[in-house]
PDB file of C-alpha atoms in Angstrom:
ATOM      1  CA  MET A   1      26.499 -33.214  50.934  1.00 98.00           C
ATOM      2  CA  ARG A   2      26.346 -35.698  53.771  1.00 98.00           C
ATOM      3  CA  ILE A   3      26.991 -39.382  53.093  1.00 98.00           C
ATOM      4  CA  TYR A   4      26.053 -42.303  55.337  1.00 98.00           C
ATOM      5  CA  LEU A   5      28.177 -45.221  54.208  1.00 98.00           C
ATOM      6  CA  VAL A   6      27.066 -48.613  55.547  1.00 98.00           C
ATOM      7  CA  ARG A   7      28.277 -52.172  55.173  1.00 98.00           C
ATOM      8  CA  HIS A   8      25.595 -54.830  54.666  1.00 98.00           C
ATOM      9  CA  GLY A   9      24.302 -57.061  57.481  1.00 97.00           C
ATOM     10  CA  GLU A  10      25.529 -60.579  58.212  1.00 96.00           C
ATOM     11  CA  THR A  11      25.156 -63.487  55.778  1.00 97.00           C
ATOM     12  CA  ASP A  12      25.642 -67.194  56.341  1.00 97.00           C
ATOM     13  CA  TRP A  13      28.869 -66.976  54.361  1.00 97.00           C
ATOM     14  CA  ASN A  14      30.134 -64.198  56.651  1.00 94.00           C
ATOM     15  CA  LYS A  15      29.387 -66.438  59.613  1.00 92.00           C
ATOM     16  CA  ALA A  16      31.137 -69.431  58.015  1.00 94.00           C
ATOM     17  CA  ARG A  17      34.157 -67.301  56.962  1.00 93.00           C
ATOM     18  CA  LYS A  18      33.587 -68.024  53.291  1.00 96.00           C
ATOM     19  CA  VAL A  19      34.850 -65.720  50.553  1.00 97.00           C
ATOM     20  CA  GLN A  20      31.808 -63.923  49.116  1.00 96.00           C
ATOM     21  CA  GLY A  21      32.919 -61.320  46.620  1.00 97.00           C
ATOM     22  CA  SER A  22      30.556 -61.215  43.646  1.00 97.00           C
ATOM     23  CA  ALA A  23      28.608 -64.278  44.843  1.00 98.00           C
ATOM     24  CA  ASP A  24      25.074 -63.046  45.490  1.00 98.00           C
ATOM     25  CA  ILE A  25      24.516 -64.301  49.037  1.00 98.00           C
ATOM     26  CA  PRO A  26      21.451 -62.984  50.935  1.00 98.00           C
ATOM     27  CA  LEU A  27      21.330 -61.681  54.485  1.00 98.00           C
ATOM     28  CA  ASN A  28      20.549 -64.270  57.134  1.00 97.00           C
ATOM     29  CA  ALA A  29      17.958 -63.609  59.863  1.00 97.00           C
ATOM     30  CA  TYR A  30      20.598 -62.100  62.135  1.00 95.00           C
ATOM     31  CA  GLY A  31      21.807 -59.859  59.308  1.00 96.00           C
ATOM     32  CA  ILE A  32      18.267 -58.561  58.837  1.00 97.00           C
ATOM     33  CA  HIS A  33      18.084 -57.943  62.594  1.00 96.00           C
ATOM     34  CA  LEU A  34      21.297 -55.879  62.455  1.00 96.00           C
ATOM     35  CA  ALA A  35      19.874 -53.882  59.549  1.00 98.00           C
ATOM     36  CA  GLU A  36      16.645 -53.296  61.499  1.00 97.00           C
ATOM     37  CA  GLU A  37      18.609 -52.027  64.501  1.00 97.00           C
ATOM     38  CA  THR A  38      20.549 -49.741  62.163  1.00 98.00           C
ATOM     39  CA  ALA A  39      17.295 -48.511  60.647  1.00 98.00           C
ATOM     40  CA  GLU A  40      16.112 -47.581  64.134  1.00 97.00           C
ATOM     41  CA  GLY A  41      19.364 -45.711  64.771  1.00 97.00           C
ATOM     42  CA  LEU A  42      19.023 -43.779  61.510  1.00 98.00           C
ATOM     43  CA  LYS A  43      15.264 -43.218  61.564  1.00 97.00           C
ATOM     44  CA  GLU A  44      15.628 -39.472  62.114  1.00 97.00           C
ATOM     45  CA  VAL A  45      18.000 -39.031  59.172  1.00 98.00           C
ATOM     46  CA  ALA A  46      16.203 -37.362  56.263  1.00 97.00           C
ATOM     47  CA  PHE A  47      17.760 -39.203  53.340  1.00 98.00           C
ATOM     48  CA  ASP A  48      17.211 -37.668  49.916  1.00 98.00           C
ATOM     49  CA  ARG A  49      18.666 -40.484  47.826  1.00 97.00           C
ATOM     50  CA  ALA A  50      20.300 -43.885  48.252  1.00 98.00           C
ATOM     51  CA  TYR A  51      22.776 -45.915  46.231  1.00 98.00           C
ATOM     52  CA  THR A  52      23.386 -49.614  46.697  1.00 98.00           C
ATOM     53  CA  SER A  53      25.573 -52.322  45.322  1.00 98.00           C
ATOM     54  CA  PRO A  54      23.368 -54.500  43.108  1.00 98.00           C
ATOM     55  CA  LEU A  55      24.173 -57.564  45.243  1.00 98.00           C
ATOM     56  CA  VAL A  56      21.156 -58.641  47.268  1.00 98.00           C
ATOM     57  CA  ARG A  57      22.805 -58.451  50.699  1.00 98.00           C
ATOM     58  CA  ALA A  58      23.617 -54.761  50.238  1.00 98.00           C
ATOM     59  CA  LYS A  59      20.325 -53.922  48.540  1.00 98.00           C
ATOM     60  CA  LYS A  60      18.272 -55.582  51.283  1.00 98.00           C
ATOM     61  CA  THR A  61      20.269 -53.705  53.930  1.00 98.00           C
ATOM     62  CA  ALA A  62      19.472 -50.404  52.206  1.00 98.00           C
ATOM     63  CA  GLU A  63      15.787 -51.320  51.874  1.00 98.00           C
ATOM     64  CA  VAL A  64      15.539 -52.185  55.573  1.00 98.00           C
ATOM     65  CA  ILE A  65      17.281 -48.950  56.591  1.00 98.00           C
ATOM     66  CA  LEU A  66      14.991 -46.899  54.355  1.00 97.00           C
ATOM     67  CA  ASN A  67      12.062 -48.787  55.889  1.00 93.00           C
ATOM     68  CA  GLY A  68       9.502 -48.091  53.191  1.00 87.00           C
ATOM     69  CA  ARG A  69      10.298 -44.387  52.925  1.00 94.00           C
ATOM     70  CA  ASP A  70       9.655 -42.874  49.511  1.00 95.00           C
ATOM     71  CA  ILE A  71      13.348 -42.341  48.721  1.00 96.00           C
ATOM     72  CA  PRO A  72      14.944 -43.192  45.353  1.00 94.00           C
ATOM     73  CA  LEU A  73      17.275 -46.231  45.586  1.00 97.00           C
ATOM     74  CA  PHE A  74      19.724 -46.612  42.713  1.00 98.00           C
ATOM     75  CA  GLU A  75      21.887 -49.653  42.006  1.00 98.00           C
ATOM     76  CA  ALA A  76      25.528 -48.709  41.420  1.00 98.00           C
ATOM     77  CA  ASP A  77      27.765 -51.407  40.004  1.00 98.00           C
ATOM     78  CA  ALA A  78      30.845 -49.386  40.975  1.00 98.00           C
ATOM     79  CA  ILE A  79      30.263 -50.100  44.695  1.00 98.00           C
ATOM     80  CA  ARG A  80      29.596 -53.822  44.358  1.00 98.00           C
ATOM     81  CA  GLU A  81      31.923 -56.115  46.275  1.00 98.00           C
ATOM     82  CA  MET A  82      35.336 -56.962  44.857  1.00 98.00           C
ATOM     83  CA  ASN A  83      35.281 -59.943  42.508  1.00 98.00           C
ATOM     84  CA  PHE A  84      37.476 -62.714  43.940  1.00 98.00           C
ATOM     85  CA  GLY A  85      37.132 -65.075  40.990  1.00 97.00           C
ATOM     86  CA  SER A  86      37.788 -68.730  41.786  1.00 96.00           C
ATOM     87  CA  TYR A  87      38.455 -67.942  45.461  1.00 97.00           C
ATOM     88  CA  GLU A  88      34.743 -67.344  46.021  1.00 97.00           C
ATOM     89  CA  GLY A  89      33.074 -69.974  48.184  1.00 97.00           C
ATOM     90  CA  MET A  90      36.359 -70.968  49.850  1.00 96.00           C
ATOM     91  CA  CYS A  91      36.436 -71.074  53.657  1.00 96.00           C
ATOM     92  CA  CYS A  92      39.342 -68.837  54.627  1.00 93.00           C
ATOM     93  CA  GLY A  93      39.072 -68.741  58.416  1.00 89.00           C
ATOM     94  CA  GLY A  94      37.820 -70.551  61.500  1.00 85.00           C
ATOM     95  CA  GLU A  95      37.830 -74.262  62.247  1.00 85.00           C
ATOM     96  CA  HIS A  96      36.914 -75.237  58.674  1.00 88.00           C
ATOM     97  CA  LYS A  97      39.606 -73.097  57.076  1.00 91.00           C
ATOM     98  CA  GLU A  98      40.794 -74.670  53.829  1.00 93.00           C
ATOM     99  CA  PRO A  99      44.575 -75.184  53.484  1.00 88.00           C
ATOM    100  CA  GLU A 100      44.611 -73.668  49.996  1.00 86.00           C
ATOM    101  CA  SER A 101      43.200 -70.406  51.380  1.00 92.00           C
ATOM    102  CA  ALA A 102      46.678 -69.152  52.328  1.00 93.00           C
ATOM    103  CA  GLU A 103      47.141 -67.307  49.027  1.00 94.00           C
ATOM    104  CA  PHE A 104      43.744 -65.634  49.297  1.00 96.00           C
ATOM    105  CA  ASN A 105      44.432 -64.539  52.870  1.00 95.00           C
ATOM    106  CA  LYS A 106      47.275 -62.345  51.636  1.00 97.00           C
ATOM    107  CA  PHE A 107      44.407 -60.027  50.682  1.00 97.00           C
ATOM    108  CA  PHE A 108      44.118 -59.255  54.414  1.00 96.00           C
ATOM    109  CA  THR A 109      47.585 -60.015  55.760  1.00 95.00           C
ATOM    110  CA  ASP A 110      49.893 -58.933  52.896  1.00 97.00           C
ATOM    111  CA  THR A 111      47.687 -56.888  50.578  1.00 97.00           C
ATOM    112  CA  ALA A 112      50.527 -55.476  48.490  1.00 97.00           C
ATOM    113  CA  ASN A 113      51.420 -59.019  47.400  1.00 97.00           C
ATOM    114  CA  PHE A 114      47.874 -60.292  46.882  1.00 97.00           C
ATOM    115  CA  ILE A 115      47.480 -61.865  43.453  1.00 97.00           C
ATOM    116  CA  PRO A 116      43.902 -62.108  42.136  1.00 97.00           C
ATOM    117  CA  ALA A 117      42.610 -65.556  41.251  1.00 95.00           C
ATOM    118  CA  GLU A 118      41.468 -66.395  37.744  1.00 92.00           C
ATOM    119  CA  GLY A 119      38.547 -64.141  36.865  1.00 93.00           C
ATOM    120  CA  GLY A 120      39.191 -61.938  39.887  1.00 97.00           C
ATOM    121  CA  GLU A 121      39.812 -58.262  40.399  1.00 97.00           C
ATOM    122  CA  SER A 122      42.862 -56.452  41.765  1.00 98.00           C
ATOM    123  CA  VAL A 123      42.872 -54.009  44.668  1.00 98.00           C
ATOM    124  CA  GLN A 124      43.989 -51.299  42.253  1.00 98.00           C
ATOM    125  CA  GLU A 125      40.956 -51.942  40.059  1.00 98.00           C
ATOM    126  CA  LEU A 126      38.703 -51.716  43.109  1.00 98.00           C
ATOM    127  CA  LEU A 127      40.229 -48.371  44.104  1.00 98.00           C
ATOM    128  CA  GLN A 128      39.841 -47.044  40.574  1.00 98.00           C
ATOM    129  CA  ARG A 129      36.136 -47.810  40.300  1.00 98.00           C
ATOM    130  CA  THR A 130      35.218 -46.691  43.825  1.00 98.00           C
ATOM    131  CA  GLY A 131      37.252 -43.501  43.379  1.00 98.00           C
ATOM    132  CA  GLN A 132      35.547 -42.735  40.080  1.00 98.00           C
ATOM    133  CA  PHE A 133      32.134 -43.308  41.684  1.00 98.00           C
ATOM    134  CA  LEU A 134      32.942 -40.779  44.403  1.00 98.00           C
ATOM    135  CA  GLU A 135      34.189 -38.177  41.947  1.00 97.00           C
ATOM    136  CA  GLU A 136      30.962 -38.445  39.959  1.00 97.00           C
ATOM    137  CA  LEU A 137      28.964 -38.158  43.188  1.00 97.00           C
ATOM    138  CA  TYR A 138      30.882 -35.090  44.376  1.00 97.00           C
ATOM    139  CA  GLN A 139      30.563 -33.360  41.004  1.00 95.00           C
ATOM    140  CA  ASN A 140      26.803 -33.842  40.685  1.00 96.00           C
ATOM    141  CA  PRO A 141      25.335 -30.365  41.367  1.00 95.00           C
ATOM    142  CA  GLU A 142      21.936 -31.887  42.166  1.00 95.00           C
ATOM    143  CA  LEU A 143      23.438 -33.639  45.207  1.00 96.00           C
ATOM    144  CA  GLU A 144      25.405 -30.748  46.672  1.00 94.00           C
ATOM    145  CA  GLU A 145      23.018 -30.179  49.598  1.00 96.00           C
ATOM    146  CA  LYS A 146      21.618 -33.723  49.808  1.00 98.00           C
ATOM    147  CA  THR A 147      21.859 -36.508  52.369  1.00 98.00           C
ATOM    148  CA  ILE A 148      22.788 -39.817  50.790  1.00 98.00           C
ATOM    149  CA  LEU A 149      22.873 -43.450  51.898  1.00 98.00           C
ATOM    150  CA  LEU A 150      25.491 -45.746  50.325  1.00 98.00           C
ATOM    151  CA  SER A 151      25.087 -49.479  50.990  1.00 98.00           C
ATOM    152  CA  ALA A 152      28.205 -51.483  50.154  1.00 98.00           C
ATOM    153  CA  HIS A 153      30.522 -54.285  51.316  1.00 98.00           C
ATOM    154  CA  GLY A 154      33.640 -54.891  53.392  1.00 97.00           C
ATOM    155  CA  ALA A 155      36.191 -54.371  50.621  1.00 98.00           C
ATOM    156  CA  SER A 156      34.234 -51.903  48.488  1.00 98.00           C
ATOM    157  CA  MET A 157      33.411 -49.776  51.552  1.00 98.00           C
ATOM    158  CA  THR A 158      37.078 -49.818  52.522  1.00 98.00           C
ATOM    159  CA  GLY A 159      37.969 -48.796  48.973  1.00 98.00           C
ATOM    160  CA  LEU A 160      35.535 -45.875  49.196  1.00 98.00           C
ATOM    161  CA  LEU A 161      36.917 -44.796  52.577  1.00 98.00           C
ATOM    162  CA  ASN A 162      40.535 -45.057  51.448  1.00 98.00           C
ATOM    163  CA  CYS A 163      39.745 -42.904  48.424  1.00 98.00           C
ATOM    164  CA  MET A 164      38.117 -40.350  50.719  1.00 98.00           C
ATOM    165  CA  LYS A 165      41.209 -40.347  52.946  1.00 97.00           C
ATOM    166  CA  GLY A 166      43.650 -40.238  50.049  1.00 96.00           C
ATOM    167  CA  ASN A 167      45.092 -43.573  51.160  1.00 96.00           C
ATOM    168  CA  LEU A 168      45.929 -45.249  47.850  1.00 96.00           C
ATOM    169  CA  ASP A 169      48.821 -47.315  49.226  1.00 97.00           C
ATOM    170  CA  ILE A 170      47.689 -50.896  48.650  1.00 97.00           C
ATOM    171  CA  ALA A 171      49.945 -52.156  51.452  1.00 97.00           C
ATOM    172  CA  ASN A 172      47.866 -50.074  53.898  1.00 97.00           C
ATOM    173  CA  PHE A 173      44.478 -50.962  52.428  1.00 98.00           C
ATOM    174  CA  TRP A 174      43.270 -52.572  55.681  1.00 97.00           C
ATOM    175  CA  ILE A 175      44.973 -50.135  58.061  1.00 95.00           C
ATOM    176  CA  GLU A 176      41.628 -49.521  59.818  1.00 93.00           C
ATOM    177  CA  GLY A 177      40.525 -53.169  59.671  1.00 93.00           C
ATOM    178  CA  VAL A 178      37.394 -54.629  58.091  1.00 94.00           C
ATOM    179  CA  PRO A 179      34.231 -52.558  58.731  1.00 95.00           C
ATOM    180  CA  PRO A 180      31.716 -54.396  60.954  1.00 94.00           C
ATOM    181  CA  ASN A 181      28.448 -55.631  59.515  1.00 96.00           C
ATOM    182  CA  CYS A 182      26.078 -52.649  59.426  1.00 97.00           C
ATOM    183  CA  GLY A 183      28.863 -50.334  60.565  1.00 97.00           C
ATOM    184  CA  VAL A 184      28.037 -46.760  59.522  1.00 98.00           C
ATOM    185  CA  THR A 185      30.498 -44.017  58.571  1.00 98.00           C
ATOM    186  CA  ILE A 186      29.293 -40.418  58.251  1.00 98.00           C
ATOM    187  CA  VAL A 187      31.046 -38.139  55.780  1.00 98.00           C
ATOM    188  CA  ASP A 188      30.491 -34.480  54.949  1.00 98.00           C
ATOM    189  CA  VAL A 189      31.540 -33.261  51.505  1.00 98.00           C
ATOM    190  CA  GLU A 190      32.116 -29.568  50.840  1.00 96.00           C
ATOM    191  CA  ASN A 191      33.438 -28.253  47.523  1.00 93.00           C
ATOM    192  CA  GLY A 192      34.321 -31.805  46.522  1.00 94.00           C
ATOM    193  CA  VAL A 193      36.396 -32.415  49.668  1.00 96.00           C
ATOM    194  CA  PRO A 194      35.245 -35.227  51.988  1.00 98.00           C
ATOM    195  CA  LYS A 195      35.641 -35.037  55.756  1.00 98.00           C
ATOM    196  CA  ILE A 196      34.883 -38.111  57.856  1.00 97.00           C
ATOM    197  CA  ARG A 197      32.857 -37.153  60.938  1.00 97.00           C
ATOM    198  CA  LYS A 198      32.281 -40.550  62.517  1.00 97.00           C
ATOM    199  CA  GLU A 199      33.537 -43.961  61.463  1.00 96.00           C
ATOM    200  CA  ASN A 200      32.136 -47.468  61.968  1.00 94.00           C
ATOM    201  CA  LEU A 201      29.247 -46.546  64.236  1.00 95.00           C
ATOM    202  CA  VAL A 202      26.995 -49.444  65.194  1.00 95.00           C
ATOM    203  CA  PHE A 203      23.419 -49.088  66.383  1.00 95.00           C
ATOM    204  CA  TYR A 204      22.950 -52.574  67.801  1.00 93.00           C
ATOM    205  CA  GLN A 205      23.792 -53.889  71.269  1.00 85.00           C
ATOM    206  CA  GLU A 206      25.159 -57.281  70.293  1.00 74.00           C
ATOM    207  CA  ALA A 207      28.889 -57.951  70.182  1.00 69.00           C
ATOM    208  CA  VAL A 208      29.450 -58.952  66.550  1.00 63.00           C
ATOM    209  CA  ARG A 209      32.646 -60.921  65.958  1.00 59.00           C
ATOM    210  CA  ALA A 210      35.214 -59.015  63.922  1.00 61.00           C
ATOM    211  CA  TRP A 211      36.344 -60.542  60.635  1.00 55.00           C
ATOM    212  CA  SER A 212      39.412 -62.725  60.989  1.00 59.00           C
ATOM    213  CA  VAL A 213      41.220 -65.271  58.863  1.00 55.00           C
ATOM    214  CA  GLU A 214      42.346 -67.157  61.981  1.00 56.00           C
TER     215      GLU A 214
END
C-alpha cells in the first residue's frame, strides 16, 4: 500500500490566523491554486481510492487533486480536524491576535499542558481516532496493493503521522512543526508497517508562510 497524505489548501481563516478546527471554512482562491499546483505534481500518480475529512476545505482539495478522475472518494470522520470547541474563530496569531488566545496557544507551544475548551477535543482523543483509522486501513486486504490519497488537516495529519512514527508523546506532538498547506507526505505500508518515504513535499513555487502563533 502506498499512501499520499496531504493537508488542505489555504483558507481565509488560515491567512487570518484564526482557529478553524471543526468550523467548515472553504478554501480561498489561493488555496484552490495551491491544490491545482499539487494536482499537477501528482498527475502521474495512479490513485485507486481516496479518503477525505468531511470538512469542505479538505474535500475540495481532494477533488482538485483527483481532477475529475473516476476514483472513489470516501468521507472519513476519523480524519476530520480536531474540534477546538469555543476556541474556534479566535485569532491566535499575527497583528490581530486576541489576548485571551494564550491558553489556546499552549496547543502549539506547550502541548502536554493544553486543556481543551468547552466542547473541544483532547490531543489524546485525536491520536486515538487517527490511530484507529490507520489500523483499519492497514488491515483491509482489499487495499494491500493500492495507492491511496488521504486529504486531512494540520492537526489531524500530524496525528496520523505521529501514529505512523510511533510518536504518542503528547509533549512532542509538534516536533516536526505544522504541515504546510498542500504539503504531501508519501508512506509505504508493508505487512501493516508504515515507512515514510518523503515528508511535506510541496509542488508549488510560492513561498507559503509557515503557521505561527506570533
